mmCIF file of C-alpha atoms in Angstrom:
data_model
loop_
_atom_site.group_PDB
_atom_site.id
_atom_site.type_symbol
_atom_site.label_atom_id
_atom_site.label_comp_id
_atom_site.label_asym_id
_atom_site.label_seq_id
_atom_site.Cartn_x
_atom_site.Cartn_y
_atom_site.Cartn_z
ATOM 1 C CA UNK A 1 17.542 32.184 -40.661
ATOM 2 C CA UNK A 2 19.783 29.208 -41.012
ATOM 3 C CA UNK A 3 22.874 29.919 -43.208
ATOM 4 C CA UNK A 4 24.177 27.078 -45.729
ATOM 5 C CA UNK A 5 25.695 23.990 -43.984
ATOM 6 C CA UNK A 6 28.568 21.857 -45.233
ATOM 7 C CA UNK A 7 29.844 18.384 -43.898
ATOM 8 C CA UNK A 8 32.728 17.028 -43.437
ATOM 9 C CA UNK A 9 34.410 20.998 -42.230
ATOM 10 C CA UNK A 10 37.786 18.326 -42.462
ATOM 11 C CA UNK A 11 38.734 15.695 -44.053
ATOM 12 C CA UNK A 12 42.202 14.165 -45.618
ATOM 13 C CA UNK A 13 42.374 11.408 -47.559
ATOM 14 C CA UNK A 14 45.315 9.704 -49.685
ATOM 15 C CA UNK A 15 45.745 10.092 -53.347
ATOM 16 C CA UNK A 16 43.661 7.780 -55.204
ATOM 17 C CA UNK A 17 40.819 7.164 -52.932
ATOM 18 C CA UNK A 18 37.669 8.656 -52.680
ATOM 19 C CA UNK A 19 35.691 11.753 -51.147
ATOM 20 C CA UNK A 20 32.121 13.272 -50.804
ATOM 21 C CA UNK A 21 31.438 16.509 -49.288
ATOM 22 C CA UNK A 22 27.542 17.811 -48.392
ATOM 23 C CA UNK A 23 25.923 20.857 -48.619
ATOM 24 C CA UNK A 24 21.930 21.997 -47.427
ATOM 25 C CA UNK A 25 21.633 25.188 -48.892
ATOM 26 C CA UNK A 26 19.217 27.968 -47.330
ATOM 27 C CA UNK A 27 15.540 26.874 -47.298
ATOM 28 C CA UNK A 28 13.651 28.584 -50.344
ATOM 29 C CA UNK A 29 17.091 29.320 -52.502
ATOM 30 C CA UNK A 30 16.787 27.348 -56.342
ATOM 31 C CA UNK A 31 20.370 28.208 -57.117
ATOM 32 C CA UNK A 32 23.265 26.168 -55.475
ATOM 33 C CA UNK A 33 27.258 26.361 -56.476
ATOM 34 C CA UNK A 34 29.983 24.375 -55.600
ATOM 35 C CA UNK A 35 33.683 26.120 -55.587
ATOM 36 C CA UNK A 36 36.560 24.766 -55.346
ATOM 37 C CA UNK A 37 39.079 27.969 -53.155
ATOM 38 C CA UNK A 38 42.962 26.707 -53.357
ATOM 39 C CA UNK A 39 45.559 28.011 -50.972
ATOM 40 C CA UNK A 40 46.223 31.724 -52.257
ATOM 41 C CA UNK A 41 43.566 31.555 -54.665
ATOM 42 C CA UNK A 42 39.427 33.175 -55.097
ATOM 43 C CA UNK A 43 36.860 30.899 -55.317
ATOM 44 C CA UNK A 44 36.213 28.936 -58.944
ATOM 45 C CA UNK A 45 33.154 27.827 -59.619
ATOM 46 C CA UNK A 46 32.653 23.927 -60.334
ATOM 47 C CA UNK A 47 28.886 23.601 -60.662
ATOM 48 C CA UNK A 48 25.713 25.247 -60.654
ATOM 49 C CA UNK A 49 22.541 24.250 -60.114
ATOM 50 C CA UNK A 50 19.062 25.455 -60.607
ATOM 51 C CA UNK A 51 16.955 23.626 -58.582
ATOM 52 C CA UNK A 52 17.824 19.948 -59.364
ATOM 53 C CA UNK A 53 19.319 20.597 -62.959
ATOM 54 C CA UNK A 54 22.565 21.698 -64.281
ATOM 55 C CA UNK A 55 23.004 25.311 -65.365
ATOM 56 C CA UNK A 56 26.821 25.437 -65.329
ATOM 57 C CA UNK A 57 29.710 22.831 -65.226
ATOM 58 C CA UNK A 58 32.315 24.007 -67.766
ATOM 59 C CA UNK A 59 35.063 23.936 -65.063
ATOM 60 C CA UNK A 60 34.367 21.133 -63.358
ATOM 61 C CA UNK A 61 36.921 17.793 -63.852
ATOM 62 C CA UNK A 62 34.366 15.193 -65.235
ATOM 63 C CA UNK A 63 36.895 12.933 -65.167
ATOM 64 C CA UNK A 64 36.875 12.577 -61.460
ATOM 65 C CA UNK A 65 34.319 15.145 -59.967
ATOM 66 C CA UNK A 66 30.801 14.264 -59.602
ATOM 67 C CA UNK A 67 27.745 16.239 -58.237
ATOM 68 C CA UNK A 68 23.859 15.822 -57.798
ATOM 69 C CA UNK A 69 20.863 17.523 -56.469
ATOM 70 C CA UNK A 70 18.360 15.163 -55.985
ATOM 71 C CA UNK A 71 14.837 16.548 -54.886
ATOM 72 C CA UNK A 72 16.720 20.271 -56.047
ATOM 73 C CA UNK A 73 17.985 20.863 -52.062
ATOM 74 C CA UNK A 74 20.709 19.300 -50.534
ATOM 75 C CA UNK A 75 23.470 18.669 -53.054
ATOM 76 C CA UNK A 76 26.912 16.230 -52.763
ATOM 77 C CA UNK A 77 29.965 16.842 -54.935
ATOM 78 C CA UNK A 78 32.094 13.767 -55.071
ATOM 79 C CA UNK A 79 35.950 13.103 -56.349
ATOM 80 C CA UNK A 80 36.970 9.820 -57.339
ATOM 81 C CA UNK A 81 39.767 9.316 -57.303
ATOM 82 C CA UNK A 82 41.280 12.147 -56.042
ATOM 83 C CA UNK A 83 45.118 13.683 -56.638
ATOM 84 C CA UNK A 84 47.328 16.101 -55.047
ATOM 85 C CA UNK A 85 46.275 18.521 -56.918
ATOM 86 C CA UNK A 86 42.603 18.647 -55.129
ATOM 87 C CA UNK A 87 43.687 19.519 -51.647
ATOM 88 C CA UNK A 88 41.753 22.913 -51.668
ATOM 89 C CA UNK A 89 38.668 24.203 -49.722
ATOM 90 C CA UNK A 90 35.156 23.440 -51.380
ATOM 91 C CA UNK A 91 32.624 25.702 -50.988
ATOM 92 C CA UNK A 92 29.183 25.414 -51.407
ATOM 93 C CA UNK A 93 27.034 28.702 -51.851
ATOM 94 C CA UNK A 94 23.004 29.402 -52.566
ATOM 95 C CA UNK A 95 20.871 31.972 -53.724
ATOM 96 C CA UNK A 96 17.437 32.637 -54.639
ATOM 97 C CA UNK A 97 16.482 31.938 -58.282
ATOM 98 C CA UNK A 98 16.535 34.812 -61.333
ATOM 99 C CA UNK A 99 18.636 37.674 -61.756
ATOM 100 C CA UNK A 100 22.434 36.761 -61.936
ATOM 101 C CA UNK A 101 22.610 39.661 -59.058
ATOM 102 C CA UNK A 102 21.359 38.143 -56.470
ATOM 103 C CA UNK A 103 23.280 37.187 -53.784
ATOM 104 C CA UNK A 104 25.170 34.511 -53.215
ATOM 105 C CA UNK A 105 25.208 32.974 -49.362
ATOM 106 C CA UNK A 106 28.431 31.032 -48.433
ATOM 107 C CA UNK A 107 28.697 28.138 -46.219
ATOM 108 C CA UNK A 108 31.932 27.453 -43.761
ATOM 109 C CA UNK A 109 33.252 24.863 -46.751
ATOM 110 C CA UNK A 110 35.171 21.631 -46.177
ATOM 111 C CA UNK A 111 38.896 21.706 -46.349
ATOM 112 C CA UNK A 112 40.443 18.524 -48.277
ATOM 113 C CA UNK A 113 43.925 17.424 -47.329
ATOM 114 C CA UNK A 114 45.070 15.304 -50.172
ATOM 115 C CA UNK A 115 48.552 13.667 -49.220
ATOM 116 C CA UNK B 1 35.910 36.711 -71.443
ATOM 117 C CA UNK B 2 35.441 38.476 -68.069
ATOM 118 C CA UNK B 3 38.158 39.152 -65.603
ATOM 119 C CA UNK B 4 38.983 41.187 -62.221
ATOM 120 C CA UNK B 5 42.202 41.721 -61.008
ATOM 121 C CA UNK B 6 42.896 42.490 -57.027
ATOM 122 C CA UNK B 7 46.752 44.069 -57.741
ATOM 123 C CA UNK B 8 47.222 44.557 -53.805
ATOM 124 C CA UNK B 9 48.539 40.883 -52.203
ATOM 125 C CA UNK B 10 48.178 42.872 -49.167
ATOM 126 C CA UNK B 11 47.408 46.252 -47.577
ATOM 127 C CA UNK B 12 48.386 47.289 -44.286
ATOM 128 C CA UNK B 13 46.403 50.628 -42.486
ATOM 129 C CA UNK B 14 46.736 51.791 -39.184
ATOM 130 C CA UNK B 15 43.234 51.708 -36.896
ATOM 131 C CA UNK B 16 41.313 54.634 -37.270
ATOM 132 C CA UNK B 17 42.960 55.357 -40.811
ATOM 133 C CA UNK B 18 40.499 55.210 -43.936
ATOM 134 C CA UNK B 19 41.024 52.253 -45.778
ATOM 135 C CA UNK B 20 40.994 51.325 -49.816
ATOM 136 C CA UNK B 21 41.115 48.007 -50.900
ATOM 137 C CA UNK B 22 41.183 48.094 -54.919
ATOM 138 C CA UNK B 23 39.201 45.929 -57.595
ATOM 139 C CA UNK B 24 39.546 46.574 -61.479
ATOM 140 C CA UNK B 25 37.668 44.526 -63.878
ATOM 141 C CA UNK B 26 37.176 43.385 -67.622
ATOM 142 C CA UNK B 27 33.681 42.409 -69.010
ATOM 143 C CA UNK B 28 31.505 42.836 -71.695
ATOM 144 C CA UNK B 29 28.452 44.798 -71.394
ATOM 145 C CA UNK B 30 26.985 46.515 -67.762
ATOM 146 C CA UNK B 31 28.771 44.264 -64.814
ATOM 147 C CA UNK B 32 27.369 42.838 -61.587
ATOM 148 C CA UNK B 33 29.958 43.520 -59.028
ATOM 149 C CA UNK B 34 30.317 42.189 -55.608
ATOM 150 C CA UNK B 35 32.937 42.459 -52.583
ATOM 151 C CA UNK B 36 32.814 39.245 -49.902
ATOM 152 C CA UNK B 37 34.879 39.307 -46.972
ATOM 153 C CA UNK B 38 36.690 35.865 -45.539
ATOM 154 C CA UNK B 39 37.496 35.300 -42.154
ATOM 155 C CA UNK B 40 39.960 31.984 -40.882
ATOM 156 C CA UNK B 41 38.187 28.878 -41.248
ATOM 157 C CA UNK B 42 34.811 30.638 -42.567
ATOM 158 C CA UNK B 43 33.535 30.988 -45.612
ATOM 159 C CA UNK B 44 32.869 34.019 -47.501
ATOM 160 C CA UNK B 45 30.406 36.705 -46.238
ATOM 161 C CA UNK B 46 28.729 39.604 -48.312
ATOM 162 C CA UNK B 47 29.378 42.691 -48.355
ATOM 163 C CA UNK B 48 28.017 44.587 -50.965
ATOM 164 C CA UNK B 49 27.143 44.608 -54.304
ATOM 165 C CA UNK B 50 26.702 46.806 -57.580
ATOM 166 C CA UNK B 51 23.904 46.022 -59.697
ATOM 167 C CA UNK B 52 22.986 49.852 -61.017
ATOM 168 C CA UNK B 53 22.098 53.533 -60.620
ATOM 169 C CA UNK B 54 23.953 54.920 -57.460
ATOM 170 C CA UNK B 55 28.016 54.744 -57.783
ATOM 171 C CA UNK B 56 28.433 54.596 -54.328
ATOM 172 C CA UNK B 57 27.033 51.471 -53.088
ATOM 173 C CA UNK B 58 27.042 51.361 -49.022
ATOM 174 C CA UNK B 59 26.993 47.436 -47.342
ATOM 175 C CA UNK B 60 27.617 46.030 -43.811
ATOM 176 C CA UNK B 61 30.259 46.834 -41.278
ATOM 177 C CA UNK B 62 30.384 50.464 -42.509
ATOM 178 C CA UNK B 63 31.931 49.416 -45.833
ATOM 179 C CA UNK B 64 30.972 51.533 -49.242
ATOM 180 C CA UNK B 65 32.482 50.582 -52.597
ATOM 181 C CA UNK B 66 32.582 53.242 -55.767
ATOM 182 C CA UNK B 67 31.516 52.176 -58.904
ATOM 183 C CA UNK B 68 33.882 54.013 -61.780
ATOM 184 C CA UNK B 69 32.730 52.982 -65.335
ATOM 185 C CA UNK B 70 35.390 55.335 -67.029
ATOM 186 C CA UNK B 71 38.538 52.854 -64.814
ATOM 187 C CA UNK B 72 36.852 50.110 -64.721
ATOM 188 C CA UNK B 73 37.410 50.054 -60.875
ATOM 189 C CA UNK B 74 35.166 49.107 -57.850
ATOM 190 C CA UNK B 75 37.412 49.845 -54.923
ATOM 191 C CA UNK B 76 36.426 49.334 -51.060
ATOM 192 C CA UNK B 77 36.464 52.051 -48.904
ATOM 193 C CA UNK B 78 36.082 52.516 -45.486
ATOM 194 C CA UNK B 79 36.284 56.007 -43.224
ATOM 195 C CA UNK B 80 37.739 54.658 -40.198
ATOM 196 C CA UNK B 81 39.632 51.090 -40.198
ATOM 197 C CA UNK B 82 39.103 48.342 -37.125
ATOM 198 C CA UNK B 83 41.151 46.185 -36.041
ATOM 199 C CA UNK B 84 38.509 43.360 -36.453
ATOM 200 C CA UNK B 85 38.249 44.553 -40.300
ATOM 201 C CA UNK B 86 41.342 42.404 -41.000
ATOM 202 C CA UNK B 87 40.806 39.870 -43.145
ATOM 203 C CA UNK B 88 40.711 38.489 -46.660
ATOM 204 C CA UNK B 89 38.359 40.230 -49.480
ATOM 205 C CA UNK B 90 37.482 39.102 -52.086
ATOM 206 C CA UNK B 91 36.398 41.176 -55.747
ATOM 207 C CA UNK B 92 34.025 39.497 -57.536
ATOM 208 C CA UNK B 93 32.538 40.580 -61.300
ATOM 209 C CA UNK B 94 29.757 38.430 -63.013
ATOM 210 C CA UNK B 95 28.402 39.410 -66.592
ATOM 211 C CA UNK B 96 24.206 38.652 -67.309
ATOM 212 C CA UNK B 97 24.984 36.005 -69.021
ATOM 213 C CA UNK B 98 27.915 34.089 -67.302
ATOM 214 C CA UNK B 99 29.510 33.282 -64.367
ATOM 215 C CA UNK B 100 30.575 34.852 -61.539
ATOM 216 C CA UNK B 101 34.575 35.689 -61.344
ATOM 217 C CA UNK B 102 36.576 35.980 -57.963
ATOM 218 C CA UNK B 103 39.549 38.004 -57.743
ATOM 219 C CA UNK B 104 42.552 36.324 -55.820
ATOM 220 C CA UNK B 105 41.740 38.555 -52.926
ATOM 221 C CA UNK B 106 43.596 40.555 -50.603
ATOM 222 C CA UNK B 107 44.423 40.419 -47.236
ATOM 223 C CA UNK B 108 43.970 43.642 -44.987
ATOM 224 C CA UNK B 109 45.777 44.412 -41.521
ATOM 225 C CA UNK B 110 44.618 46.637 -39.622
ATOM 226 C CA UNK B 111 47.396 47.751 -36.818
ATOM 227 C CA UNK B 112 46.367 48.524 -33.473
#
């Protein structure tokens, strides 16, 4: 079974411009959730979606983070523009639908070098 | 609010020792508990999780975790330590209705 797959794994950028990052979750899984994982830090959750509609995005910066999941699969999380502050590993996780037990499946993430 | 605290940075255990890696959380109402292992430059990978009935939940790699209600704890345990065990792990609590919380984690060495 293929796991979750993000693109770019790198990228830096300079403060003030622009990045999107990619996810295709596992084939079948509703649920998909982006985290943002800073140096020295567990995972916070930024979004969550159930199939193409948002469940959860209390914690994510509205001012400059954006995310869609059009046709409820493969989802991008955008930041525009970005800071310092964002330079951090996003990962992007699935699971099937229902219970809030079920498990969550990781992918590798992208690391974000703001400078 | 929900919370779960990881008070070890770090933990250091020769090979073949049993290891302990400790969680302790804060929620309302019966938690979902989870432990997720991190290797360099991968993301995280379950391990095991508590959802209820047994307090001793086995998962991959020979790991086991102990649910204790009364401490509030879900420590991970393993007999015999590897030297490929070191790595980061992660705690993780979610309530039924809310999100799921990540601990800061902890790294483990195992020493040859």
């Amino acid at each position: 079974e293929a796991g979750v797959a993000q693109s770019p794994r790198y990228k830096i950028i300079e403060k003030r411009q622009s990045v999107a990052f990619w996810c295709n979750p596992i084939s079948g899984h509703a649920t998909l959730y982006w985290y943002q994982q800073i140096l020295g830090q567990g995972p916070k959750l930024l979004i969550q979606f159930q199939n193409n509609g948002v469940v959860d995005d209390s914690q994510l910066p509205k001012d400059r983070f954006s995310a869609e999941r059009l046709k409820g699969v493969d989802s991008t999380l955008k930041i525009q523009p970005a800071k310092l502050e964002d330079s951090a590993v996003y990962l992007c996780a699935s699971s099937f639908a229902g219970p809030p037990a079920n498990t969550q499946y990781f992918g590798p993430g992208t690391r974000l070098t703001v400078l | 609010a929900q919370s779960v605290a990881q008070p070890e940075d770090q933990v250091n255990v020769a090979e073949g020792n049993p290891l302990t890696v400790k969680c302790t959380y804060s929620v309302s109402g019966n938690p979902y508990l989870f432990w997720y292992v991190q290797y360099p430059n991968r993301g995280l990978q379950f391990l095991l999780k508590y959802i209820t009935g047994d307090n001793l939940v086995k998962g991959s790699y020979g790991f086991e975790a102990e649910f204790n209600k009364s401490q509030t704890s879900f420590h991970l345990k393993k007999p015999s330590a590897l030297v490929s065990d070191s790595a980061l792990y992660f705690c993780a609590v979610r309530a039924r209705d809310d999100k799921i919380i990540f601990g800061k984690g902890t790294r483990l060495h195992i020493l040859p």
